[in-house]
Amino acid sequence: MKLTIWKTTYRLLTEQKTPFSKLSIRAICDACAIHHTSFYYHFNDKFDLFNFGIQQLLADYERLSIQTKFTSPFSVSNTFFKNSDLQLLITAQTHDPLAPSLITRYAEKQLVTEAFLYLENKTISVPQQLLAQQLVRTIFTISDWSQTQAHISDTELDVLYQELTANLFI
């Protein structure tokens, strides 16, 4: 039932382009033909549902090699996200800043967790949690910066990331 609720909500967000910030539990329940108690049996609120959905959309990405994600983050992510259901959701919700910001927040949190695992066998002189956050912030900073530049390839962004993070390990 959880997946059915998510898939219906996904269609509301992508096909009908209902802004997430304006999407109500009632509209979700009506589209799913369920009572609101059924919704609340599975989810606390629409944010809980959205996080569940993002988790579903990122499941294959999360199974990719952590090593690869932190040595070539732009090549890996752009190959994965190109024409993905998550990209479709982001594109459909571009006029509603809430959904993309929630997706970014979720992705950042997951990447920090994975960065922590990536660093487990590395010798570092700073707290591991701090370095994990730094690696992820570097990815997001480069990504934001690249949006203001003329076309830069994923490979060039990966090289820039590698140069910026090379001295973080002993």
Coordinates of N, CA and C in Angstrom, one line a residue:
M1 N 0.8 -1.2 0.0 CA 0.0 0.0 0.0 C 0.9 1.3 0.0
K2 N 2.0 1.2 0.8 CA 2.9 2.4 0.8 C 3.4 2.8 -0.6
L3 N 3.8 1.8 -1.3 CA 4.3 2.0 -2.7 C 3.2 2.5 -3.6
T4 N 2.0 2.0 -3.5 CA 0.9 2.5 -4.3 C 0.6 4.0 -4.0
I5 N 0.6 4.3 -2.7 CA 0.4 5.7 -2.3 C 1.5 6.6 -2.9
W6 N 2.7 6.1 -2.8 CA 3.8 6.9 -3.4 C 3.7 7.1 -4.9
K7 N 3.4 6.0 -5.6 CA 3.3 6.0 -7.1 C 2.2 7.0 -7.5
T8 N 1.1 7.0 -6.8 CA 0.0 7.9 -7.1 C 0.4 9.3 -6.9
T9 N 1.1 9.6 -5.8 CA 1.6 10.9 -5.4 C 2.6 11.4 -6.5
Y10 N 3.5 10.5 -6.9 CA 4.5 10.8 -7.9 C 3.8 11.2 -9.2
R11 N 2.7 10.6 -9.6 CA 2.0 11.0 -10.8 C 1.4 12.4 -10.6
L12 N 0.9 12.6 -9.4 CA 0.3 14.0 -9.1 C 1.4 15.1 -9.3
L13 N 2.6 14.7 -8.8 CA 3.7 15.7 -8.8 C 4.3 15.8 -10.2
T14 N 4.3 14.8 -11.0 CA 5.0 14.8 -12.2 C 4.1 15.0 -13.4
E15 N 3.0 14.3 -13.5 CA 2.1 14.4 -14.7 C 1.2 15.6 -14.5
Q16 N 0.6 15.7 -13.4 CA -0.3 16.9 -13.1 C 0.5 18.1 -12.7
K17 N 1.8 17.9 -12.3 CA 2.6 19.0 -11.9 C 2.0 19.8 -10.7
T18 N 1.3 19.1 -9.8 CA 0.8 19.7 -8.6 C 2.0 20.1 -7.8
P19 N 2.2 21.3 -7.4 CA 3.3 21.7 -6.5 C 3.2 21.0 -5.2
F20 N 4.4 20.4 -4.8 CA 4.4 19.7 -3.5 C 3.9 20.5 -2.4
S21 N 4.3 21.8 -2.3 CA 3.9 22.7 -1.2 C 2.4 22.9 -1.1
K22 N 1.7 22.7 -2.3 CA 0.2 22.8 -2.3 C -0.5 21.5 -2.3
L23 N 0.2 20.4 -2.3 CA -0.4 19.1 -2.3 C -0.9 18.7 -0.9
S24 N -2.2 18.4 -0.9 CA -2.8 18.0 0.4 C -2.9 16.5 0.6
I25 N -3.0 16.1 1.9 CA -3.3 14.7 2.2 C -4.6 14.3 1.5
R26 N -5.6 15.2 1.6 CA -6.9 14.9 1.0 C -6.8 14.6 -0.5
A27 N -6.0 15.4 -1.2 CA -5.8 15.2 -2.6 C -5.1 13.9 -2.9
I28 N -4.2 13.5 -2.1 CA -3.5 12.2 -2.2 C -4.5 11.1 -2.0
C29 N -5.2 11.2 -0.9 CA -6.2 10.1 -0.6 C -7.3 10.0 -1.7
D30 N -7.7 11.1 -2.2 CA -8.7 11.1 -3.2 C -8.2 10.4 -4.5
A31 N -6.9 10.7 -4.8 CA -6.3 10.1 -6.0 C -6.0 8.6 -5.8
C32 N -5.8 8.3 -4.6 CA -5.5 6.8 -4.3 C -6.8 6.1 -4.0
A33 N -7.9 6.8 -3.8 CA -9.2 6.2 -3.5 C -9.1 5.4 -2.1
I34 N -8.4 6.1 -1.2 CA -8.3 5.6 0.2 C -8.8 6.6 1.2
H35 N -9.1 6.1 2.4 CA -9.5 7.0 3.5 C -8.2 7.5 4.1
H36 N -8.4 8.7 4.7 CA -7.2 9.4 5.3 C -6.6 8.5 6.4
T37 N -7.4 7.7 7.1 CA -6.8 6.9 8.1 C -5.8 5.8 7.5
S38 N -6.1 5.4 6.3 CA -5.2 4.5 5.6 C -3.9 5.2 5.3
F39 N -4.0 6.4 4.9 CA -2.7 7.2 4.7 C -1.9 7.3 6.0
Y40 N -2.6 7.7 7.0 CA -1.9 7.9 8.3 C -1.4 6.6 8.9
Y41 N -2.0 5.5 8.5 CA -1.5 4.2 9.0 C 0.0 4.0 8.5
H42 N 0.2 4.5 7.3 CA 1.5 4.2 6.6 C 2.5 5.4 6.7
F43 N 2.0 6.6 6.8 CA 2.8 7.8 6.9 C 2.4 8.8 7.9
N44 N 3.3 9.5 8.5 CA 3.0 10.5 9.5 C 2.4 11.8 8.8
D45 N 2.9 12.1 7.7 CA 2.5 13.3 7.0 C 3.0 13.3 5.5
K46 N 2.8 14.3 4.8 CA 3.2 14.2 3.4 C 4.7 14.3 3.2
F47 N 5.4 14.8 4.2 CA 6.9 14.9 4.2 C 7.4 13.5 4.4
D48 N 6.8 12.7 5.3 CA 7.2 11.3 5.5 C 7.0 10.5 4.2
L49 N 5.9 10.8 3.5 CA 5.6 10.1 2.3 C 6.7 10.5 1.2
F50 N 7.0 11.8 1.2 CA 8.0 12.3 0.2 C 9.3 11.7 0.4
N51 N 9.8 11.6 1.7 CA 11.0 11.0 2.0 C 11.0 9.5 1.6
F52 N 9.9 8.8 1.8 CA 9.8 7.4 1.4 C 10.0 7.4 -0.1
G53 N 9.3 8.3 -0.8 CA 9.4 8.3 -2.3 C 10.8 8.6 -2.8
I54 N 11.5 9.5 -2.2 CA 12.9 9.8 -2.6 C 13.8 8.6 -2.3
Q55 N 13.5 8.0 -1.2 CA 14.3 6.7 -0.9 C 14.1 5.7 -2.0
Q56 N 12.8 5.6 -2.5 CA 12.6 4.6 -3.6 C 13.3 5.0 -4.9
L57 N 13.2 6.3 -5.2 CA 13.8 6.8 -6.4 C 15.4 6.8 -6.4
L58 N 16.0 6.8 -5.2 CA 17.4 6.7 -5.0 C 17.9 5.3 -4.7
A59 N 17.1 4.4 -4.6 CA 17.5 3.0 -4.2 C 18.6 2.4 -5.1
D60 N 18.5 2.5 -6.4 CA 19.5 2.0 -7.3 C 20.8 2.8 -7.2
Y61 N 20.7 4.1 -7.0 CA 21.9 4.9 -6.8 C 22.6 4.6 -5.5
E62 N 21.9 4.3 -4.5 CA 22.5 4.0 -3.2 C 23.2 2.7 -3.2
R63 N 22.9 1.8 -4.2 CA 23.5 0.5 -4.3 C 24.8 0.6 -5.1
L64 N 25.1 1.8 -5.7 CA 26.4 1.9 -6.5 C 27.5 1.9 -5.5
S65 N 28.7 1.7 -6.0 CA 29.9 1.6 -5.2 C 30.2 3.0 -4.5
I66 N 30.4 2.9 -3.2 CA 30.7 4.1 -2.4 C 32.0 4.7 -2.9
Q67 N 33.0 3.8 -3.2 CA 34.3 4.3 -3.7 C 34.1 5.1 -4.9
T68 N 33.3 4.7 -5.9 CA 33.1 5.4 -7.1 C 32.4 6.7 -6.9
K69 N 31.5 6.7 -6.0 CA 30.7 7.9 -5.7 C 31.6 9.1 -5.2
F70 N 32.7 8.7 -4.5 CA 33.6 9.7 -3.9 C 34.9 9.8 -4.6
T71 N 35.1 9.2 -5.7 CA 36.2 9.4 -6.6 C 35.8 10.1 -7.9
S72 N 34.6 9.8 -8.4 CA 34.1 10.4 -9.6 C 32.6 10.8 -9.4
P73 N 32.4 11.7 -8.4 CA 31.0 11.9 -8.0 C 30.1 12.5 -9.1
F74 N 30.7 13.3 -10.0 CA 29.8 13.9 -11.0 C 29.5 13.0 -12.2
S75 N 30.5 12.2 -12.6 CA 30.3 11.2 -13.7 C 29.3 10.2 -13.2
V76 N 29.4 9.7 -12.0 CA 28.5 8.7 -11.5 C 27.1 9.2 -11.3
S77 N 27.0 10.4 -10.7 CA 25.6 10.9 -10.4 C 24.9 11.3 -11.7
N78 N 25.6 12.0 -12.6 CA 25.0 12.5 -13.8 C 24.6 11.3 -14.7
T79 N 25.4 10.3 -14.8 CA 25.0 9.1 -15.6 C 23.8 8.5 -15.0
F80 N 23.7 8.4 -13.7 CA 22.6 7.8 -13.0 C 21.3 8.6 -13.2
F81 N 21.4 9.9 -12.9 CA 20.2 10.7 -12.9 C 19.7 11.2 -14.2
K82 N 20.5 11.1 -15.3 CA 20.1 11.5 -16.6 C 18.9 10.6 -17.0
N83 N 17.8 11.3 -17.3 CA 16.5 10.6 -17.7 C 15.9 9.7 -16.6
S84 N 16.3 9.9 -15.3 CA 15.7 9.1 -14.2 C 14.4 9.7 -13.8
D85 N 13.7 8.8 -13.0 CA 12.4 9.3 -12.5 C 12.6 10.4 -11.5
L86 N 13.7 10.4 -10.8 CA 14.0 11.5 -9.9 C 14.2 12.8 -10.6
Q87 N 14.9 12.8 -11.7 CA 15.1 14.0 -12.6 C 13.8 14.5 -13.1
L88 N 12.9 13.6 -13.5 CA 11.6 14.0 -13.9 C 10.8 14.7 -12.8
L89 N 10.9 14.2 -11.6 CA 10.3 14.8 -10.4 C 10.9 16.2 -10.2
I90 N 12.2 16.3 -10.2 CA 12.8 17.6 -10.0 C 12.4 18.6 -11.1
T91 N 12.4 18.2 -12.3 CA 12.0 19.1 -13.4 C 10.5 19.5 -13.3
A92 N 9.7 18.6 -12.9 CA 8.2 18.9 -12.8 C 8.0 19.9 -11.6
Q93 N 8.9 19.8 -10.6 CA 8.7 20.7 -9.4 C 9.6 21.9 -9.4
T94 N 10.2 22.3 -10.5 CA 11.1 23.4 -10.5 C 10.5 24.7 -10.1
H95 N 9.2 24.9 -10.2 CA 8.5 26.1 -9.9 C 8.1 26.1 -8.4
D96 N 8.3 25.0 -7.7 CA 8.0 24.9 -6.3 C 9.3 24.6 -5.6
P97 N 9.9 25.6 -5.0 CA 11.2 25.3 -4.4 C 11.2 24.3 -3.2
L98 N 10.1 24.0 -2.7 CA 10.1 23.1 -1.5 C 10.5 21.7 -1.9
A99 N 10.0 21.1 -3.0 CA 10.4 19.8 -3.3 C 11.8 19.6 -3.7
P100 N 12.4 20.4 -4.5 CA 13.9 20.3 -4.8 C 14.7 20.5 -3.5
S101 N 14.3 21.4 -2.7 CA 15.1 21.6 -1.4 C 15.0 20.3 -0.5
L102 N 13.9 19.7 -0.5 CA 13.7 18.5 0.3 C 14.6 17.3 -0.3
I103 N 14.6 17.3 -1.6 CA 15.4 16.2 -2.3 C 16.8 16.5 -2.0
T104 N 17.3 17.7 -2.1 CA 18.7 18.0 -1.9 C 19.1 17.7 -0.4
R105 N 18.2 18.1 0.5 CA 18.5 17.8 1.9 C 18.6 16.3 2.2
Y106 N 17.7 15.5 1.6 CA 17.7 14.0 1.7 C 19.0 13.5 1.1
A107 N 19.3 13.9 -0.1 CA 20.5 13.4 -0.8 C 21.8 13.8 0.0
E108 N 21.8 15.0 0.5 CA 23.0 15.4 1.3 C 23.2 14.5 2.5
K109 N 22.1 14.3 3.2 CA 22.2 13.5 4.4 C 22.7 12.0 4.1
Q110 N 22.1 11.5 3.0 CA 22.5 10.1 2.6 C 24.0 10.1 2.2
L111 N 24.4 11.1 1.5 CA 25.8 11.2 1.1 C 26.8 11.3 2.2
V112 N 26.4 12.1 3.2 CA 27.3 12.2 4.4 C 27.4 10.8 5.1
T113 N 26.3 10.1 5.2 CA 26.4 8.7 5.8 C 27.3 7.8 5.0
E114 N 27.2 7.9 3.6 CA 28.1 7.1 2.8 C 29.5 7.6 2.8
A115 N 29.7 8.9 2.9 CA 31.1 9.4 3.0 C 31.8 8.9 4.3
F116 N 31.0 8.8 5.4 CA 31.5 8.3 6.6 C 32.0 6.9 6.4
L117 N 31.2 6.1 5.7 CA 31.7 4.7 5.4 C 32.9 4.7 4.5
Y118 N 32.9 5.6 3.5 CA 34.1 5.7 2.6 C 35.3 6.0 3.3
L119 N 35.2 6.8 4.4 CA 36.4 7.2 5.2 C 36.9 6.2 6.2
E120 N 36.1 5.2 6.5 CA 36.4 4.2 7.5 C 37.9 3.7 7.5
N121 N 38.4 3.4 6.3 CA 39.7 2.8 6.1 C 40.8 3.7 5.7
K122 N 40.5 5.0 5.8 CA 41.4 6.0 5.5 C 42.1 6.6 6.7
T123 N 43.3 7.0 6.6 CA 44.0 7.7 7.7 C 43.8 9.1 7.6
I124 N 43.1 9.7 8.5 CA 42.8 11.1 8.5 C 43.2 11.8 9.9
S125 N 43.5 13.0 9.8 CA 43.9 13.7 11.1 C 42.8 14.6 11.7
V126 N 41.6 14.6 11.1 CA 40.5 15.4 11.6 C 39.4 14.4 11.9
P127 N 38.4 14.9 12.7 CA 37.3 14.0 13.0 C 36.6 13.5 11.7
Q128 N 36.3 12.2 11.7 CA 35.8 11.6 10.5 C 34.4 12.2 10.1
Q129 N 33.6 12.5 11.0 CA 32.3 13.1 10.7 C 32.4 14.4 10.0
L130 N 33.4 15.2 10.5 CA 33.7 16.5 9.9 C 34.1 16.4 8.5
L131 N 35.0 15.4 8.3 CA 35.6 15.2 6.9 C 34.5 14.7 6.0
A132 N 33.6 13.8 6.5 CA 32.5 13.3 5.7 C 31.6 14.5 5.2
Q133 N 31.3 15.4 6.1 CA 30.5 16.6 5.8 C 31.2 17.5 4.8
Q134 N 32.5 17.6 4.9 CA 33.3 18.4 4.0 C 33.4 17.9 2.6
L135 N 33.5 16.5 2.5 CA 33.5 15.9 1.2 C 32.2 16.2 0.4
V136 N 31.1 16.0 1.2 CA 29.8 16.2 0.6 C 29.5 17.7 0.2
R137 N 29.9 18.6 1.1 CA 29.8 20.0 0.9 C 30.6 20.4 -0.4
T138 N 31.7 19.8 -0.5 CA 32.6 20.1 -1.7 C 31.8 19.7 -3.0
I139 N 31.2 18.5 -3.0 CA 30.4 18.1 -4.1 C 29.3 19.1 -4.4
F140 N 28.6 19.5 -3.4 CA 27.5 20.4 -3.6 C 27.9 21.8 -4.0
T141 N 29.1 22.2 -3.5 CA 29.6 23.6 -3.8 C 30.1 23.6 -5.3
I142 N 30.8 22.5 -5.7 CA 31.2 22.5 -7.1 C 29.9 22.4 -8.0
S143 N 29.0 21.6 -7.6 CA 27.7 21.5 -8.4 C 27.1 22.9 -8.6
D144 N 26.9 23.6 -7.5 CA 26.3 25.0 -7.5 C 27.2 25.9 -8.4
W145 N 28.5 25.9 -8.2 CA 29.4 26.7 -9.0 C 29.3 26.4 -10.5
S146 N 29.2 25.1 -10.8 CA 29.2 24.7 -12.2 C 27.9 25.2 -13.0
Q147 N 26.9 25.5 -12.2 CA 25.6 26.0 -12.8 C 25.8 27.5 -13.3
T148 N 26.8 28.2 -12.9 CA 27.1 29.5 -13.3 C 28.2 29.6 -14.4
Q149 N 28.7 28.5 -14.8 CA 29.8 28.5 -15.7 C 29.3 28.0 -17.1
A150 N 30.1 28.2 -18.1 CA 29.8 27.6 -19.4 C 30.0 26.1 -19.2
H151 N 29.5 25.4 -20.2 CA 29.5 23.9 -20.0 C 30.8 23.4 -19.6
I152 N 30.8 22.6 -18.5 CA 32.0 21.9 -17.9 C 31.6 20.5 -17.9
S153 N 32.4 19.6 -18.4 CA 32.1 18.2 -18.4 C 32.1 17.6 -17.0
D154 N 31.5 16.4 -16.9 CA 31.5 15.7 -15.7 C 32.9 15.3 -15.3
T155 N 33.7 14.9 -16.3 CA 35.1 14.5 -16.0 C 35.9 15.7 -15.5
E156 N 35.6 16.9 -16.0 CA 36.3 18.1 -15.5 C 35.9 18.4 -14.1
L157 N 34.6 18.2 -13.8 CA 34.2 18.5 -12.4 C 34.7 17.4 -11.5
D158 N 34.9 16.2 -11.9 CA 35.5 15.2 -11.1 C 36.9 15.5 -10.8
V159 N 37.7 16.0 -11.8 CA 39.1 16.3 -11.6 C 39.2 17.5 -10.6
L160 N 38.3 18.5 -10.7 CA 38.3 19.6 -9.8 C 38.0 19.1 -8.4
Y161 N 37.0 18.2 -8.3 CA 36.7 17.7 -6.9 C 37.9 16.9 -6.4
Q162 N 38.6 16.1 -7.2 CA 39.7 15.4 -6.7 C 40.9 16.3 -6.3
E163 N 41.1 17.4 -7.0 CA 42.1 18.4 -6.7 C 41.8 19.1 -5.3
L164 N 40.5 19.4 -5.2 CA 40.1 20.1 -3.9 C 40.1 19.2 -2.7
T165 N 40.0 17.9 -2.9 CA 39.9 17.0 -1.8 C 41.2 16.1 -1.6
A166 N 42.2 16.3 -2.5 CA 43.4 15.4 -2.5 C 44.2 15.5 -1.2
N167 N 44.2 16.7 -0.6 CA 45.1 16.9 0.6 C 44.3 16.7 1.9
L168 N 43.1 16.1 1.8 CA 42.3 15.8 3.0 C 42.8 14.5 3.7
F169 N 43.5 13.7 3.0 CA 43.9 12.4 3.5 C 45.4 12.4 3.8
I170 N 45.9 11.7 4.8 CA 47.3 11.6 5.1 C 47.9 10.4 4.3

